[in-house]
């Protein structure tokens, strides 16, 4: 049975054929993202609460809602199925009634980017391609490199020179061919520029985590929403705080929530709160100044500790902006100081070591609570989207080294100021 009904350009509505493996709209001057549509009546026959509840929680448990036709093409490292933790200590500190944390740091390459990349690489395999390329500040490239290693494919990564070496080392170990690009602060994203030109010249398949370059990977983040709904026993939170770089994480989840609403598996969708860093807030500006979703003004010179959110142009900003508007959410920017504080709080009160990029949503929640804009009695969701071990320098910079002593109780007592 066919579950994908058709493919259509998000902007000019031109239709495409899934079997032809289109990557972007080829209408002159359009170049927009192609969206994948599903046949919900066929899906309804095979996806009931009962059936889904029997499957293990994982990305590929939602096979029918993903654009891969044959299961034998799946390239998997066991992604998804991450815990949804009910917060007790952090909730208390923040004064909120019900707070959930989706811990995406537990994915195979330690970020949620494994969800889009398992789909992108599987679809490439189905199509018979074996060379893929990415433009990324780190996590998307790491995920692509890992899945390419698993599949035996060649992977090229263009990363900005600001990306931490911890992330770059990971790519190299997976066998990716990596170059670092200077000039992120000159408007046009140099990694994307080279990705486009190199793929056109060498015939590689682009697979960054941006929908307008590869529509298949863009389907992966939907599975986050599906899992959250199942983990909340077929309900949704009132509000989801989601960090936004290019917008695929937020936009993809919105489509996931919409799928389950359409399939009558839930009755509502959450408000989507888009959170960006003040050093790179193009989506926030677009929301505040009511910009056309297809004409979002790029950020001239992105700079933030949340380096994974430093996309000068939100490639899936149309999707994210529409999600924020339709869900009656909002978009806010938070300072680097708030982001680092959120990183500390999540580690200290919940035992989750996330990178700054991955806690920006939490920083947004804290800001909204402080300003009184967030009702503390709501059911609130945050998502720790990337692990902290990849960028330890940012932590080491602000902690002091522990005291060095001899194995002597008196010295221990003095060093840690212990009372007998
Ligand atoms: C990429 C990334 C994001 C942002 O996702 P977008 O789809 O670019 O908006 C958030 N958190 C982490 C850890 C990421 O790597």
Coordinates of C-alpha atoms and ligand atoms in Angstrom, one line a residue:
X1 CA 0.0 0.0 0.0
X2 CA 1.3 3.5 -0.8
X3 CA 1.5 5.8 2.1
X4 CA 3.1 8.7 0.4
X5 CA 0.4 10.3 -1.8
X6 CA 2.5 13.0 -3.5
X7 CA 5.4 15.5 -3.4
X8 CA 4.7 19.2 -3.9
X9 CA 6.8 22.3 -3.8
X10 CA 6.1 24.3 -0.7
X11 CA 6.1 27.6 -2.6
X12 CA 5.0 27.2 -6.2
X13 CA 3.0 23.9 -5.7
X14 CA 4.6 22.0 -8.6
X15 CA 4.1 18.3 -8.1
X16 CA 6.9 15.7 -8.2
X17 CA 7.2 12.0 -8.4
X18 CA 8.8 10.2 -5.3
X19 CA 10.4 7.6 -7.5
X20 CA 12.4 10.3 -9.4
X21 CA 14.1 11.3 -6.1
X22 CA 13.7 15.1 -6.5
X23 CA 15.8 17.1 -4.1
X24 CA 14.5 20.6 -4.6
X25 CA 12.0 22.4 -6.8
X26 CA 13.3 22.9 -10.2
X27 CA 10.9 25.5 -11.4
X28 CA 13.1 28.5 -12.6
X29 CA 13.8 30.9 -9.7
X30 CA 11.9 28.8 -7.2
X31 CA 14.4 26.4 -5.6
X32 CA 12.1 25.9 -2.6
X33 CA 11.6 22.9 -0.4
X34 CA 9.5 20.0 -1.7
X35 CA 7.1 18.7 0.9
X36 CA 6.0 15.1 1.2
X37 CA 2.3 14.3 1.6
X38 CA 0.7 11.1 2.9
X39 CA -2.5 9.3 2.2
X40 CA -4.1 9.4 5.7
X41 CA -6.9 7.0 4.9
X42 CA -4.4 4.3 4.0
X43 CA -2.4 5.2 7.1
X44 CA -5.4 5.1 9.4
X45 CA -5.9 1.5 8.5
X46 CA -2.5 0.5 9.7
X47 CA -1.7 3.0 12.4
X48 CA -4.0 2.7 15.4
X49 CA -3.1 3.5 19.0
X50 CA -3.1 -0.3 19.6
X51 CA -0.7 -1.1 16.8
X52 CA 1.7 1.7 17.6
X53 CA 1.7 0.9 21.3
X54 CA 3.0 -2.6 20.6
X55 CA 6.0 -1.3 18.6
X56 CA 9.2 -0.3 20.4
X57 CA 9.7 3.5 20.6
X58 CA 12.1 4.4 17.7
X59 CA 12.3 6.4 14.5
X60 CA 11.6 3.5 12.3
X61 CA 8.6 2.4 14.2
X62 CA 6.9 5.1 12.2
X63 CA 8.0 3.6 8.9
X64 CA 4.7 4.3 7.2
X65 CA 5.0 8.0 8.0
X66 CA 8.5 8.2 6.4
X67 CA 9.3 8.5 2.7
X68 CA 11.3 5.3 2.4
X69 CA 9.5 2.6 0.4
X70 CA 11.3 -0.6 1.3
X71 CA 12.4 -1.5 4.8
X72 CA 15.5 -3.2 3.5
X73 CA 17.0 0.2 2.7
X74 CA 16.9 1.4 6.3
X75 CA 20.3 2.5 7.6
X76 CA 19.9 2.6 11.4
X77 CA 22.0 3.0 14.5
X78 CA 19.1 2.6 16.9
X79 CA 18.1 6.2 16.8
X80 CA 15.1 7.7 18.7
X81 CA 13.2 6.0 21.5
X82 CA 14.8 8.6 23.8
X83 CA 13.4 9.1 27.4
X84 CA 10.8 11.7 28.2
X85 CA 11.7 12.6 31.8
X86 CA 9.2 14.2 34.1
X87 CA 11.2 16.8 35.9
X88 CA 10.9 17.1 39.7
X89 CA 13.9 19.2 40.9
X90 CA 14.1 21.6 38.0
X91 CA 10.4 22.0 38.0
X92 CA 10.5 23.0 41.6
X93 CA 13.3 25.5 41.2
X94 CA 11.4 27.1 38.3
X95 CA 8.1 26.9 40.1
X96 CA 6.2 25.1 37.4
X97 CA 3.7 22.3 37.9
X98 CA 4.5 19.9 35.1
X99 CA 7.7 19.9 33.2
X100 CA 8.9 17.3 30.7
X101 CA 12.3 16.9 29.2
X102 CA 12.8 15.0 26.0
X103 CA 16.4 13.8 26.3
X104 CA 17.7 13.7 22.8
X105 CA 21.3 13.6 24.0
X106 CA 20.9 9.8 24.0
X107 CA 20.9 9.4 20.3
X108 CA 23.7 7.4 18.6
X109 CA 25.7 10.6 17.8
X110 CA 24.4 12.5 20.8
X111 CA 22.0 14.9 19.1
X112 CA 18.5 14.8 17.6
X113 CA 20.1 15.2 14.1
X114 CA 20.2 11.4 14.0
X115 CA 16.5 11.5 13.2
X116 CA 16.8 13.4 10.0
X117 CA 20.0 11.8 8.9
X118 CA 18.9 8.2 9.3
X119 CA 16.0 9.1 6.9
X120 CA 18.2 11.0 4.5
X121 CA 20.8 8.2 4.2
X122 CA 18.2 5.5 4.0
X123 CA 16.5 7.3 1.1
X124 CA 19.8 7.8 -0.6
X125 CA 20.5 4.1 -0.4
X126 CA 17.0 3.4 -1.8
X127 CA 17.9 5.7 -4.7
X128 CA 21.3 4.1 -5.3
X129 CA 23.4 7.1 -4.4
X130 CA 26.5 6.6 -2.3
X131 CA 28.1 10.0 -1.8
X132 CA 26.5 12.6 0.4
X133 CA 27.5 16.0 1.6
X134 CA 26.6 18.3 4.4
X135 CA 26.9 22.0 5.4
X136 CA 26.7 22.2 9.2
X137 CA 28.2 23.6 12.3
X138 CA 28.7 20.1 13.6
X139 CA 25.8 17.9 14.8
X140 CA 24.1 17.4 11.4
X141 CA 27.5 16.6 9.8
X142 CA 28.4 14.2 12.6
X143 CA 25.1 12.4 12.2
X144 CA 25.4 12.2 8.4
X145 CA 29.0 11.0 8.7
X146 CA 28.0 8.3 11.2
X147 CA 25.1 7.0 9.0
X148 CA 27.4 7.1 5.9
X149 CA 30.0 5.1 7.8
X150 CA 27.3 2.6 8.7
X151 CA 26.1 2.3 5.1
X152 CA 29.6 2.4 3.6
X153 CA 29.0 5.7 1.8
X154 CA 31.4 8.6 1.2
X155 CA 30.6 11.7 3.2
X156 CA 31.8 15.3 2.6
X157 CA 31.4 17.9 5.3
X158 CA 31.7 21.6 5.0
X159 CA 31.8 23.1 8.5
X160 CA 32.3 26.7 9.7
X161 CA 35.7 27.5 11.2
X162 CA 33.9 28.4 14.5
X163 CA 32.7 24.8 15.1
X164 CA 34.4 23.3 18.1
X165 CA 37.2 20.8 17.4
X166 CA 35.4 18.2 19.6
X167 CA 32.7 18.1 17.0
X168 CA 35.1 18.1 14.1
X169 CA 37.2 15.2 15.6
X170 CA 34.0 13.1 15.6
X171 CA 33.4 13.7 11.9
X172 CA 37.0 12.7 11.0
X173 CA 36.8 9.5 13.1
X174 CA 33.7 8.5 11.2
X175 CA 35.7 8.8 8.0
X176 CA 34.2 11.9 6.6
X177 CA 36.2 14.3 4.4
X178 CA 36.1 17.6 6.2
X179 CA 36.9 21.2 5.3
X180 CA 36.5 24.2 7.5
X181 CA 35.2 27.4 5.9
X182 CA 36.0 30.9 7.0
X183 CA 33.7 33.8 6.6
X184 CA 30.4 33.0 8.4
X185 CA 30.3 36.6 9.4
X186 CA 29.9 37.9 5.9
X187 CA 26.2 37.4 5.3
X188 CA 25.9 34.4 2.9
X189 CA 26.7 31.1 4.7
X190 CA 29.9 29.9 3.1
X191 CA 29.3 26.2 4.0
X192 CA 26.0 26.3 2.1
X193 CA 27.5 28.1 -0.9
X194 CA 30.2 25.5 -1.3
X195 CA 27.8 22.6 -0.7
X196 CA 25.6 23.8 -3.5
X197 CA 28.5 24.3 -5.9
X198 CA 30.3 21.1 -5.1
X199 CA 27.2 18.9 -5.3
X200 CA 26.3 20.5 -8.7
X201 CA 29.9 19.9 -10.0
X202 CA 30.5 16.4 -8.6
X203 CA 27.0 15.0 -8.6
X204 CA 27.0 14.4 -4.8
X205 CA 23.7 14.2 -3.0
X206 CA 23.2 17.1 -0.6
X207 CA 22.0 16.0 2.8
X208 CA 22.3 18.9 5.3
X209 CA 19.5 19.3 7.8
X210 CA 17.7 21.8 5.6
X211 CA 14.5 20.9 3.8
X212 CA 15.2 23.0 0.6
X213 CA 18.3 20.8 -0.1
X214 CA 16.9 17.4 0.8
X215 CA 13.2 16.9 1.6
X216 CA 13.6 13.3 2.9
X217 CA 15.8 14.0 5.9
X218 CA 13.3 16.8 6.8
X219 CA 10.8 14.1 7.6
X220 CA 12.9 12.6 10.4
X221 CA 12.2 15.2 13.2
X222 CA 8.5 14.5 12.9
X223 CA 9.2 11.3 14.9
X224 CA 10.1 13.4 17.9
X225 CA 6.5 14.6 18.1
X226 CA 5.1 11.1 17.6
X227 CA 7.2 9.7 20.5
X228 CA 6.3 12.6 22.8
X229 CA 2.6 11.9 22.2
X230 CA 3.0 8.2 22.9
X231 CA 5.1 8.9 26.0
X232 CA 2.4 11.3 27.3
X233 CA -0.1 8.5 26.8
X234 CA -1.7 10.0 23.7
X235 CA -1.8 13.6 24.9
X236 CA 0.2 16.7 24.0
X237 CA 1.9 19.2 26.3
X238 CA 0.3 22.7 26.4
X239 CA 3.4 24.3 25.1
X240 CA 6.8 23.2 23.6
X241 CA 9.9 25.3 23.9
X242 CA 12.1 24.6 20.9
X243 CA 15.5 26.0 19.9
X244 CA 15.6 27.2 16.3
X245 CA 18.5 27.4 14.0
X246 CA 17.4 26.6 10.4
X247 CA 13.9 25.7 11.7
X248 CA 13.6 22.0 10.7
X249 CA 13.5 20.8 14.3
X250 CA 10.5 23.0 15.2
X251 CA 8.8 22.8 11.8
X252 CA 9.3 19.0 11.6
X253 CA 7.7 18.5 15.0
X254 CA 4.8 20.7 14.1
X255 CA 4.1 18.4 11.1
X256 CA 4.4 15.4 13.4
X257 CA 1.9 16.8 15.8
X258 CA -0.3 17.6 12.9
X259 CA 0.0 14.1 11.5
X260 CA -1.3 12.5 14.7
X261 CA -4.1 15.1 14.9
X262 CA -5.1 14.2 11.3
X263 CA -5.0 10.5 12.2
X264 CA -7.3 11.3 15.1
X265 CA -4.7 9.9 17.6
X266 CA -4.7 13.2 19.6
X267 CA -7.2 16.0 20.0
X268 CA -4.9 18.9 20.0
X269 CA -1.5 20.3 19.2
X270 CA 0.8 22.3 21.5
X271 CA 1.7 25.9 21.3
X272 CA 5.1 26.1 19.6
X273 CA 7.6 28.5 21.2
X274 CA 10.5 29.2 19.0
X275 CA 13.7 30.2 20.9
X276 CA 16.8 31.7 19.3
X277 CA 19.9 33.3 20.6
X278 CA 20.0 37.1 20.6
X279 CA 23.2 36.8 18.5
X280 CA 21.3 35.1 15.6
X281 CA 17.5 35.8 15.7
X282 CA 16.2 36.0 12.1
X283 CA 13.1 34.0 12.9
X284 CA 12.3 36.1 16.0
X285 CA 12.6 39.2 13.9
X286 CA 10.5 37.7 11.1
X287 CA 7.8 36.9 13.7
X288 CA 7.9 40.3 15.4
X289 CA 7.8 42.3 12.2
X290 CA 5.3 40.0 10.5
X291 CA 7.5 39.0 7.6
X292 CA 6.4 36.8 4.7
X293 CA 7.5 33.2 5.6
X294 CA 9.2 33.0 2.2
X295 CA 11.1 36.3 2.6
X296 CA 12.8 36.1 6.0
X297 CA 15.6 38.6 6.3
X298 CA 18.9 36.7 7.1
X299 CA 21.1 37.6 10.1
X300 CA 24.1 39.5 9.0
X301 CA 26.7 38.3 11.5
X302 CA 25.6 35.3 13.7
X303 CA 27.4 34.9 17.0
X304 CA 26.4 32.9 20.0
X305 CA 27.5 30.2 22.5
X306 CA 24.7 28.2 20.9
X307 CA 26.8 27.7 17.8
X308 CA 24.4 25.1 16.4
X309 CA 21.8 27.8 16.1
X310 CA 24.1 30.2 14.1
X311 CA 22.4 29.7 10.8
X312 CA 22.4 33.1 9.1
X313 CA 19.3 32.1 7.1
X314 CA 16.6 29.8 8.5
X315 CA 16.2 27.5 5.6
X316 CA 13.0 25.9 7.0
X317 CA 12.0 29.2 8.6
X318 CA 8.8 29.3 6.5
X319 CA 7.7 26.0 8.2
X320 CA 8.8 27.2 11.6
X321 CA 7.2 30.6 11.3
X322 CA 3.9 29.1 10.1
X323 CA 4.0 26.6 13.0
X324 CA 4.5 29.4 15.5
X325 CA 1.7 31.5 14.1
X326 CA -0.8 28.6 13.6
X327 CA -0.2 27.2 17.1
X328 CA -0.6 30.7 18.6
X329 CA 2.9 30.4 20.0
X330 CA 5.6 33.1 19.9
X331 CA 9.2 33.5 19.1
X332 CA 11.8 34.9 21.5
X333 CA 15.5 35.5 21.7
X334 CA 17.7 34.8 24.8
X335 CA 21.1 36.0 25.7
X336 CA 24.2 33.8 25.9
X337 CA 24.2 34.3 29.6
X338 CA 20.7 32.8 29.9
X339 CA 21.7 29.9 27.7
X340 CA 24.8 29.0 29.9
X341 CA 22.7 29.4 33.0
X342 CA 20.2 26.9 31.5
X343 CA 23.0 24.5 30.7
X344 CA 24.1 24.6 34.4
X345 CA 20.6 24.2 35.8
X346 CA 19.8 21.2 33.6
X347 CA 23.0 19.4 34.6
X348 CA 22.7 20.4 38.3
X349 CA 19.0 19.6 38.9
X350 CA 18.3 16.8 36.4
X351 CA 21.6 15.1 35.6
X352 CA 21.5 16.0 31.9
X353 CA 24.7 17.3 30.4
X354 CA 23.5 19.1 27.2
X355 CA 25.4 21.6 25.0
X356 CA 24.4 25.3 25.0
X357 CA 22.6 24.8 21.6
X358 CA 20.5 22.1 23.2
X359 CA 19.3 24.1 26.1
X360 CA 18.3 27.3 24.4
X361 CA 14.6 26.3 24.7
X362 CA 15.0 26.0 28.4
X363 CA 16.6 29.4 28.6
X364 CA 13.5 30.7 26.7
X365 CA 11.2 29.0 29.3
X366 CA 13.1 30.6 32.2
X367 CA 12.8 34.1 30.5
X368 CA 9.1 33.7 29.9
X369 CA 8.5 32.6 33.5
X370 CA 10.5 35.5 34.8
X371 CA 8.5 38.0 32.7
X372 CA 5.2 36.4 33.6
X373 CA 4.4 35.4 30.0
X374 CA 4.4 31.7 30.8
X375 CA 1.6 30.3 33.0
X376 CA 3.4 27.9 35.5
X377 CA 0.4 25.7 35.8
X378 CA 0.6 24.5 32.2
X379 CA 2.2 21.2 31.0
X380 CA 5.5 22.3 29.6
X381 CA 7.9 20.5 27.3
X382 CA 11.6 21.3 26.7
X383 CA 14.0 19.3 24.6
X384 CA 17.7 18.7 25.3
X385 CA 18.7 18.3 21.7
X386 CA 22.5 17.8 21.9
X387 CA 25.0 16.3 24.4
X388 CA 27.5 18.4 26.3
X389 CA 30.5 16.2 25.9
X390 CA 31.1 17.5 22.3
X391 CA 31.9 20.9 23.5
X392 CA 33.6 20.7 26.9
X393 CA 35.7 23.8 26.4
X394 CA 32.6 26.0 26.9
X395 CA 32.2 24.4 30.4
X396 CA 35.9 24.3 31.3
X397 CA 36.1 28.0 30.6
X398 CA 33.7 28.9 33.4
X399 CA 34.5 26.4 36.1
X400 CA 37.4 26.4 38.5
X401 CA 39.7 23.4 38.7
X402 CA 39.1 21.3 41.8
X403 CA 41.7 21.5 44.6
X404 CA 44.6 19.1 44.7
X405 CA 45.3 17.5 48.1
X406 CA 47.1 14.6 49.7
X407 CA 44.9 11.6 50.9
X408 CA 44.5 13.3 54.2
X409 CA 41.2 13.9 56.0
X410 CA 42.4 17.3 57.4
X411 CA 43.2 18.5 54.0
X412 CA 39.9 17.2 52.6
X413 CA 38.1 19.0 55.4
X414 CA 39.9 22.3 54.6
X415 CA 39.6 22.0 50.9
X416 CA 35.8 21.3 50.8
X417 CA 35.0 23.2 54.0
X418 CA 33.5 20.1 55.6
X419 CA 32.0 20.1 59.1
X420 CA 32.7 17.1 61.4
Ligands
LIG1 C1 20.7 21.7 14.7 C2 20.4 21.8 16.1 C3 19.3 22.5 16.6 C4 18.4 23.3 15.7 O1 17.7 22.6 14.7 P1 17.3 23.4 13.4 O2 16.5 22.3 12.6 O3 18.5 23.9 12.7 O4 16.4 24.5 13.8 C5 19.0 22.4 17.9 N1 19.8 21.7 18.8 C6 20.8 21.0 18.3 C7 21.6 20.3 19.4 C8 21.2 21.0 17.0 O5 22.2 20.4 16.6

